[in-house]
Short mmCIF file of C-alpha atoms and ligand atoms in Angstrom, two decimals:
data_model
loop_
_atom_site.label_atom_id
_atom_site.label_comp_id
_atom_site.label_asym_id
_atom_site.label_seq_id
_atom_site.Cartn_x
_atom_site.Cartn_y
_atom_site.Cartn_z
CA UNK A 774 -38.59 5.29 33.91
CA UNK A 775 -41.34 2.54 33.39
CA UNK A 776 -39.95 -0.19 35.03
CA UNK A 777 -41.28 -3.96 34.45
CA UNK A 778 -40.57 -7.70 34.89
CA UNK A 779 -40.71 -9.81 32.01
CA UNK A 780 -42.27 -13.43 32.28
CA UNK A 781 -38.80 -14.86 31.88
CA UNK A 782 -37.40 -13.00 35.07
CA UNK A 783 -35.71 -9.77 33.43
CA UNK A 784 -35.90 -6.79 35.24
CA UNK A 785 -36.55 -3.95 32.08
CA UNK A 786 -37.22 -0.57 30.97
CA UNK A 787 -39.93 -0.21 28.60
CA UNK A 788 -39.09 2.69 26.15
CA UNK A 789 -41.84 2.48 23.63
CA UNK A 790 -41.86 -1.15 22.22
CA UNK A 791 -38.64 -1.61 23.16
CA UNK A 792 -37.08 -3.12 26.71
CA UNK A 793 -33.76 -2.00 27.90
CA UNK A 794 -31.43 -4.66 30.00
CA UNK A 795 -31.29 -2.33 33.17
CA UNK A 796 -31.64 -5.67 35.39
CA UNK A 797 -28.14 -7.05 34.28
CA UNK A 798 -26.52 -3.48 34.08
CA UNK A 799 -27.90 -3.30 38.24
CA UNK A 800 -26.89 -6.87 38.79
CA UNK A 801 -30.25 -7.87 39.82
CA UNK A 802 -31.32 -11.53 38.94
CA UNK A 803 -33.23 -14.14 40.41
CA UNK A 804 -37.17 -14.91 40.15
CA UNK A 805 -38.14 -10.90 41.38
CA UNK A 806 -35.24 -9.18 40.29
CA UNK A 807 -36.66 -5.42 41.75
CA UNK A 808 -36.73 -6.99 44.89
CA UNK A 809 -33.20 -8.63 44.62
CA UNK A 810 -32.03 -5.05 44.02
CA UNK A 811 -34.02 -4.04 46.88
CA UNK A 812 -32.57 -6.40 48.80
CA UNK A 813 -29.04 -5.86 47.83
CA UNK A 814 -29.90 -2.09 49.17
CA UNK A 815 -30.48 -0.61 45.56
CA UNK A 816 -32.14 2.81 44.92
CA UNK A 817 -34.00 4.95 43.24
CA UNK A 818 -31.24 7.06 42.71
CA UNK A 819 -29.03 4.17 42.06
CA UNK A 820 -31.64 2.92 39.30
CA UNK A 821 -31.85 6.57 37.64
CA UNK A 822 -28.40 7.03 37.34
CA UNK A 823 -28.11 4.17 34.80
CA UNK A 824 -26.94 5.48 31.44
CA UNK A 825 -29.90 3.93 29.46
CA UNK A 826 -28.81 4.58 26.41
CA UNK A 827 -25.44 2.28 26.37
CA UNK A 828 -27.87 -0.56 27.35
CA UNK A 829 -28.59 -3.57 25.25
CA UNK A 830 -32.12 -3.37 23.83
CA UNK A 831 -34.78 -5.65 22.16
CA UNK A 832 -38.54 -5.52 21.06
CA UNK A 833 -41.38 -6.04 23.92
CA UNK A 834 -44.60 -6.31 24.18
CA UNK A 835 -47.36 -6.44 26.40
CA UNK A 836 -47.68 -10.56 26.55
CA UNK A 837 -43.83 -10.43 27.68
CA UNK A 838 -44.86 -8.74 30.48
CA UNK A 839 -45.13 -10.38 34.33
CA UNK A 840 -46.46 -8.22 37.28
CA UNK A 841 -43.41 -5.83 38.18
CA UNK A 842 -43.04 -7.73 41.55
CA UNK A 843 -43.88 -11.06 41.87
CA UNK A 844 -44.25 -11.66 46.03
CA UNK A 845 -44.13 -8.28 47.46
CA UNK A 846 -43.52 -8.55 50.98
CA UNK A 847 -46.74 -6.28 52.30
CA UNK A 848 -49.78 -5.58 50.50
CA UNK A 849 -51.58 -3.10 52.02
CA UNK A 850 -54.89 -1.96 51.51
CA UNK A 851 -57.22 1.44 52.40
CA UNK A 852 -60.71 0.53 52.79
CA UNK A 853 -62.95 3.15 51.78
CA UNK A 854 -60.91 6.29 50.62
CA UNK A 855 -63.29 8.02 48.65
CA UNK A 856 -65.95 9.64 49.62
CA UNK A 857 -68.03 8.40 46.69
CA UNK A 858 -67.42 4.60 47.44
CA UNK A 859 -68.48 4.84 51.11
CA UNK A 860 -71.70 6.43 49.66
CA UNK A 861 -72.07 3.49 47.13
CA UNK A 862 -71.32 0.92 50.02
CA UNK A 863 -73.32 2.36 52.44
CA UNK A 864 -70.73 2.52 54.35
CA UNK A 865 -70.49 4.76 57.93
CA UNK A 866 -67.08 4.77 58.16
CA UNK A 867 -63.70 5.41 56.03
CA UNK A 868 -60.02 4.68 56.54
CA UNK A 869 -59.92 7.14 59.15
CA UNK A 870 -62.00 4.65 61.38
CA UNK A 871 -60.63 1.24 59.60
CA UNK A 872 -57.03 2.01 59.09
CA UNK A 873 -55.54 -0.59 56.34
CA UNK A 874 -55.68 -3.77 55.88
CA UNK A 875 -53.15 -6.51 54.64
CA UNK A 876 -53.67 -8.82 51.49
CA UNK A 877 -51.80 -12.19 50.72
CA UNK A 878 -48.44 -11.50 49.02
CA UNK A 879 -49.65 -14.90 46.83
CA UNK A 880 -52.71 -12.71 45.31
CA UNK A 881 -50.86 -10.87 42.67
CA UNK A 882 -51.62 -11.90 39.27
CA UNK A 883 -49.50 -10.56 35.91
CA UNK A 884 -50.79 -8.20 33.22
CA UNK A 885 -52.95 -10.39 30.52
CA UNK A 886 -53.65 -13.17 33.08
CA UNK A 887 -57.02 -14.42 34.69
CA UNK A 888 -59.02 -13.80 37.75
CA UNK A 889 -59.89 -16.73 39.06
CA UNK A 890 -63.72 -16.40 40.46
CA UNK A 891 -63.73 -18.67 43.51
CA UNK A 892 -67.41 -18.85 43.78
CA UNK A 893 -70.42 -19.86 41.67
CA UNK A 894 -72.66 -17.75 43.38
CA UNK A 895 -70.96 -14.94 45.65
CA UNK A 896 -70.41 -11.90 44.25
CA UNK A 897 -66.89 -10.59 43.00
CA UNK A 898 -66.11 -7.08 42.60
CA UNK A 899 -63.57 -5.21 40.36
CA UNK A 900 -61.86 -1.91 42.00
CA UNK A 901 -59.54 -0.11 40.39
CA UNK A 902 -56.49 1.55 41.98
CA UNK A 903 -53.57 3.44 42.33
CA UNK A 904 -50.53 1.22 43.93
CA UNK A 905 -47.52 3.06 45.63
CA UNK A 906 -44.85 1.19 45.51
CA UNK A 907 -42.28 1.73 48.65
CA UNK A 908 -38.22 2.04 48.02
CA UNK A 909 -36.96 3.01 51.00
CA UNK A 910 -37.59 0.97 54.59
CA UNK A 911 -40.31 3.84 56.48
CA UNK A 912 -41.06 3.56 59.75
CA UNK A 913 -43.21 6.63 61.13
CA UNK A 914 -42.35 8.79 58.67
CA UNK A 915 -44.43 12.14 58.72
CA UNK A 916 -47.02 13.11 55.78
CA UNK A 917 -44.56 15.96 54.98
CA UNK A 918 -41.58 13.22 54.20
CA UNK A 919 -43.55 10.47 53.25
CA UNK A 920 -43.15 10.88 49.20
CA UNK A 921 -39.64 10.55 49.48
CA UNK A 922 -39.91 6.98 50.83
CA UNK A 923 -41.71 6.07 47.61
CA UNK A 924 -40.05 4.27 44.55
CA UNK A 925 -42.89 4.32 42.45
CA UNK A 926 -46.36 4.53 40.87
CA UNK A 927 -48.09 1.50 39.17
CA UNK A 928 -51.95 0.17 38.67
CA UNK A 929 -53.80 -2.35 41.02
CA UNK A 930 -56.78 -4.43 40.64
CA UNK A 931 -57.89 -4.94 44.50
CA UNK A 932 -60.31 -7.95 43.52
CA UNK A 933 -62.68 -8.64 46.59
CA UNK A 934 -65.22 -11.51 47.26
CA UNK A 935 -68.53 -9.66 48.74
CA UNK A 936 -69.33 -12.08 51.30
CA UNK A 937 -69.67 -11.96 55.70
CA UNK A 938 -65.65 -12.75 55.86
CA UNK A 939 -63.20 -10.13 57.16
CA UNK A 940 -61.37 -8.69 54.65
CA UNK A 941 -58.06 -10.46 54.47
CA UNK A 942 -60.10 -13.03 53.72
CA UNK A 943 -62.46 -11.75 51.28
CA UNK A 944 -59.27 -10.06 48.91
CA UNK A 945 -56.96 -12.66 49.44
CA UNK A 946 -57.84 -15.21 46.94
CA UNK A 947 -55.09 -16.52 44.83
CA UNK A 948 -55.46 -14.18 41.21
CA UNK A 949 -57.12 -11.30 43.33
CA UNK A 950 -54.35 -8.78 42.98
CA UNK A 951 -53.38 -7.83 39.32
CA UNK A 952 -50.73 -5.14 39.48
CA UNK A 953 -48.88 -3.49 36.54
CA UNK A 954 -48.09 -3.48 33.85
CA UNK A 955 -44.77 -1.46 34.63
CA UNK A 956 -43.78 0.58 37.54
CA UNK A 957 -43.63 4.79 36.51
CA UNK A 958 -40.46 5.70 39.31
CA UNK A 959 -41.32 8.57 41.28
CA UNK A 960 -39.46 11.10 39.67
CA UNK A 961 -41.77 11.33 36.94
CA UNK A 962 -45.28 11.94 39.01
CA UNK A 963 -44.20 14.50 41.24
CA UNK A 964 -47.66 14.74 41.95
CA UNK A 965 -49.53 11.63 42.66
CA UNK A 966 -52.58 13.14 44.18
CA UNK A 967 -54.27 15.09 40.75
CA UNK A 968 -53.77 11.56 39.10
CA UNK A 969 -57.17 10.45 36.23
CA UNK A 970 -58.22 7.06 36.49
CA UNK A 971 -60.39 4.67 34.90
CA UNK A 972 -61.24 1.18 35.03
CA UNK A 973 -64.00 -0.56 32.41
CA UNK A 974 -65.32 -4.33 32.94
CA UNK A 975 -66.53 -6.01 29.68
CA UNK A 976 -65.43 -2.77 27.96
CA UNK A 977 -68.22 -0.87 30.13
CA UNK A 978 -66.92 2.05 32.05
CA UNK A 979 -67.18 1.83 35.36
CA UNK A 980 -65.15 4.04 37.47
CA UNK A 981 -63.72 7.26 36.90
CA UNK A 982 -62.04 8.98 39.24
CA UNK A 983 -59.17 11.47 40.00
CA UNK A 984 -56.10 10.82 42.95
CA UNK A 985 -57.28 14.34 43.93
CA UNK A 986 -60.66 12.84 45.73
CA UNK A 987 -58.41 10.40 48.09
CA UNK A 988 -59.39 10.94 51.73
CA UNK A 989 -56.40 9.87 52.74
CA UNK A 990 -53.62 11.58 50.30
CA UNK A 991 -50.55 9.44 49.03
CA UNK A 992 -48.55 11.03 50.97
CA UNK A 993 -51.23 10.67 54.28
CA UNK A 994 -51.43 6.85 53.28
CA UNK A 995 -47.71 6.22 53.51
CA UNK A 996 -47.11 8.31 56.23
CA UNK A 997 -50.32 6.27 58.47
CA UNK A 998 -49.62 2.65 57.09
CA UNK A 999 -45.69 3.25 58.68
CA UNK A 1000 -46.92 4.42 62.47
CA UNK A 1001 -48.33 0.98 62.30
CA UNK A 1002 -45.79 -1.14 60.61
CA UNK A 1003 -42.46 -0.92 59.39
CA UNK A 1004 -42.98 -0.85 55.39
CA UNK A 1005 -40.01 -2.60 53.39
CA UNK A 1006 -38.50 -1.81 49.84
CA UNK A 1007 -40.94 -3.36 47.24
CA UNK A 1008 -44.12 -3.35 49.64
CA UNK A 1009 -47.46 -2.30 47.88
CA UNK A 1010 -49.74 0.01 48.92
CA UNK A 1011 -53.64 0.19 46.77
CA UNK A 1012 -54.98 3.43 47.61
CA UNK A 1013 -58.35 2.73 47.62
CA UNK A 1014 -61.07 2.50 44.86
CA UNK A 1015 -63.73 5.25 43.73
CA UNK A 1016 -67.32 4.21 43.51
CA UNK A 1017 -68.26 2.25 40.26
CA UNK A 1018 -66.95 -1.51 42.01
CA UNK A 1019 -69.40 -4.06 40.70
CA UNK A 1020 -70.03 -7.82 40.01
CA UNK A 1021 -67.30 -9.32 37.46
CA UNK A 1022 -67.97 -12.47 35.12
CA UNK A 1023 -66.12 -15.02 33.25
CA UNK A 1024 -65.06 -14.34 30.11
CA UNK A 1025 -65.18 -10.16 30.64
CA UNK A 1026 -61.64 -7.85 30.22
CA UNK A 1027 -61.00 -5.46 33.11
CA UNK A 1028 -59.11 -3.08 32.82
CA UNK A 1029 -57.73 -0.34 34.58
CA UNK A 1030 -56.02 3.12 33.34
CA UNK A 1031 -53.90 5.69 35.06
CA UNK A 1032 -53.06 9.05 33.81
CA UNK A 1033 -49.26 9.30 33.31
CA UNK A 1034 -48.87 5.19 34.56
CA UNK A 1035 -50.47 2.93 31.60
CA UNK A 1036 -53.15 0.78 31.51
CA UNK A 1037 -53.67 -2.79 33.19
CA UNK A 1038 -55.78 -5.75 31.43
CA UNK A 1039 -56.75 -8.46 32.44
CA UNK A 1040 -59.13 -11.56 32.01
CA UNK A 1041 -61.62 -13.18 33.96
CA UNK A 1042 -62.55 -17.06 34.66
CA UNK A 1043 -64.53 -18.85 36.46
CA UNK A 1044 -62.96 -22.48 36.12
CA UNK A 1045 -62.22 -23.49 39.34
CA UNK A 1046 -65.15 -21.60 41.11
CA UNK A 1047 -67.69 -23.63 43.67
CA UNK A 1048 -70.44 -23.11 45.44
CA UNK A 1049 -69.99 -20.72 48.53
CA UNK A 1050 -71.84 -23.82 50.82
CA UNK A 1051 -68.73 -25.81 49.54
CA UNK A 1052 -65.89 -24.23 50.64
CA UNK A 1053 -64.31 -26.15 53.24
CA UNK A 1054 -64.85 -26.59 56.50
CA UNK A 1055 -66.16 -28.20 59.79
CA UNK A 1056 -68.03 -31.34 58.58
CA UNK A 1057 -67.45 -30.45 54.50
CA UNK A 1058 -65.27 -33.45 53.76
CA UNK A 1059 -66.13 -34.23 50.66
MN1 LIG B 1744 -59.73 -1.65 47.52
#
């Protein structure tokens, strides 16, 4: 089932161009209706045993759509999980060394909206990834029964300032975490590690990759991220992006495509950005 959010709060499936009420027919409501559900201790199992086609249905399209949860409670991140992108970075060490790292819950951005660059003159990188979503509560849960503590596959933008700051910092920026444009529910990629991806800036290819070239596995990924913290229905996991991450400008499209998931678009602007020497801080009180 792909499973979205609409920008007027429905939880949907998307069945070609048409959305199916599944929200109302699970009772879930409110501003993040999957995580309601979650919440209210709904399923995956729960979800697929809706009889779809008894559900009210109307047209959709891609501007309808919001990012399939609005404040996760966890996003994690894996910092360098392919072997190609610690080449590019020149990088000595992978996730094995790092372990994960947490973005802002406020980062995510909706399908069709804009990054917002925060700086005229630091770098900002696209990378494009493959988020696992989490739909059962997993705490140290072995590689071997780690998949069945997932809900869900979707696509991830893990947008990341290349400046001296840790990490949090750097991918944390409000707009930095475009996810969507639907969730694909587990049942249909039993397989998540021989996934294709692809993300293109300005219509340029850029990174091309397969789930197969992870360091860390999905299943590896879950099963590490939960011996060091309890992860919660509707948490987000980006696997890690291929090599190919480079500067992105105002005005460009990025976009990023997974095999069997859909493709995620979205817009770039540089607005609100400043110059990195006025960002604030001691004696900046201007
Ligand atoms: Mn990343």
């Amino acid at each position: 089932m792909k499973l979205a959010r609409t920008r007027d709060g429905r939880l949907i499936a998307v069945r070609g161009d048409q959305a199916l009420e599944v929200g109302s027919a699970l009772g879930a409501s409110g501003p993040d209706p999957l995580l309601s559900y979650f919440d209210g201790g709904g399923t995956l199992e729960r979800l697929l045993a809706v009889e779809l086609d008894g559900l009210p249905m109307s047209p959709v399209s891609a501007h309808d759509l919001a990012a399939p949860i609005g404040r996760p409670h966890k996003i994690i991140g894996a910092p360098v999980n392919y072997l190609d992108h610690k080449v590019e970075m020149n990088e000595q060490k992978t996730i094995a060394e790092y372990g994960v790292f947490l973005k802002a819950n406020s980062s995510v951005l909706a399908p069709g909206g804009d990054i917002r660059l925060p700086y005229t003159d630091q770098r900002t990188d696209q990378e494009g990834e493959l988020a696992i979503v989490i739909g059962r509560r997993a705490h140290h849960v072995t590689a071997a029964q780690a998949l069945e503590f997932v809900f869900g596959y979707t696509a991830v933008l893990d947008i990341t300032v290349r400046s001296t700051e840790d990490r949090s910092t750097r991918k944390s920026y409000d707009t930095f975490t475009p996810l969507g444009p639907w969730i694909v529910t587990a049942d249909e990629i039993p397989d998540p590690d021989s996934l294709d991806l692809k993300c293109w800036v300005g219509g340029e290819l850029r990174q091309h990759t397969n789930t197969r070239d992870l360091i860390f596995s999905v299943a590896d990924l879950v099963s590490y991220a939960s011996h060091v913290m309890t992860l919660e229905p509707g948490d987000i996991i980006a696997s890690g992006t291929p090599a190919g991450v480079g500067a992105i400008s105002a005005g460009q499209e990025v976009a990023v495509e997974i095999e069997r998931i859909g493709r995620l678009s979205v817009g770039v602007s540089d607005d609100h950005a400043i110059p990195y020497a006025e960002r604030p801080g001691p004696g900046r009180r201007a």
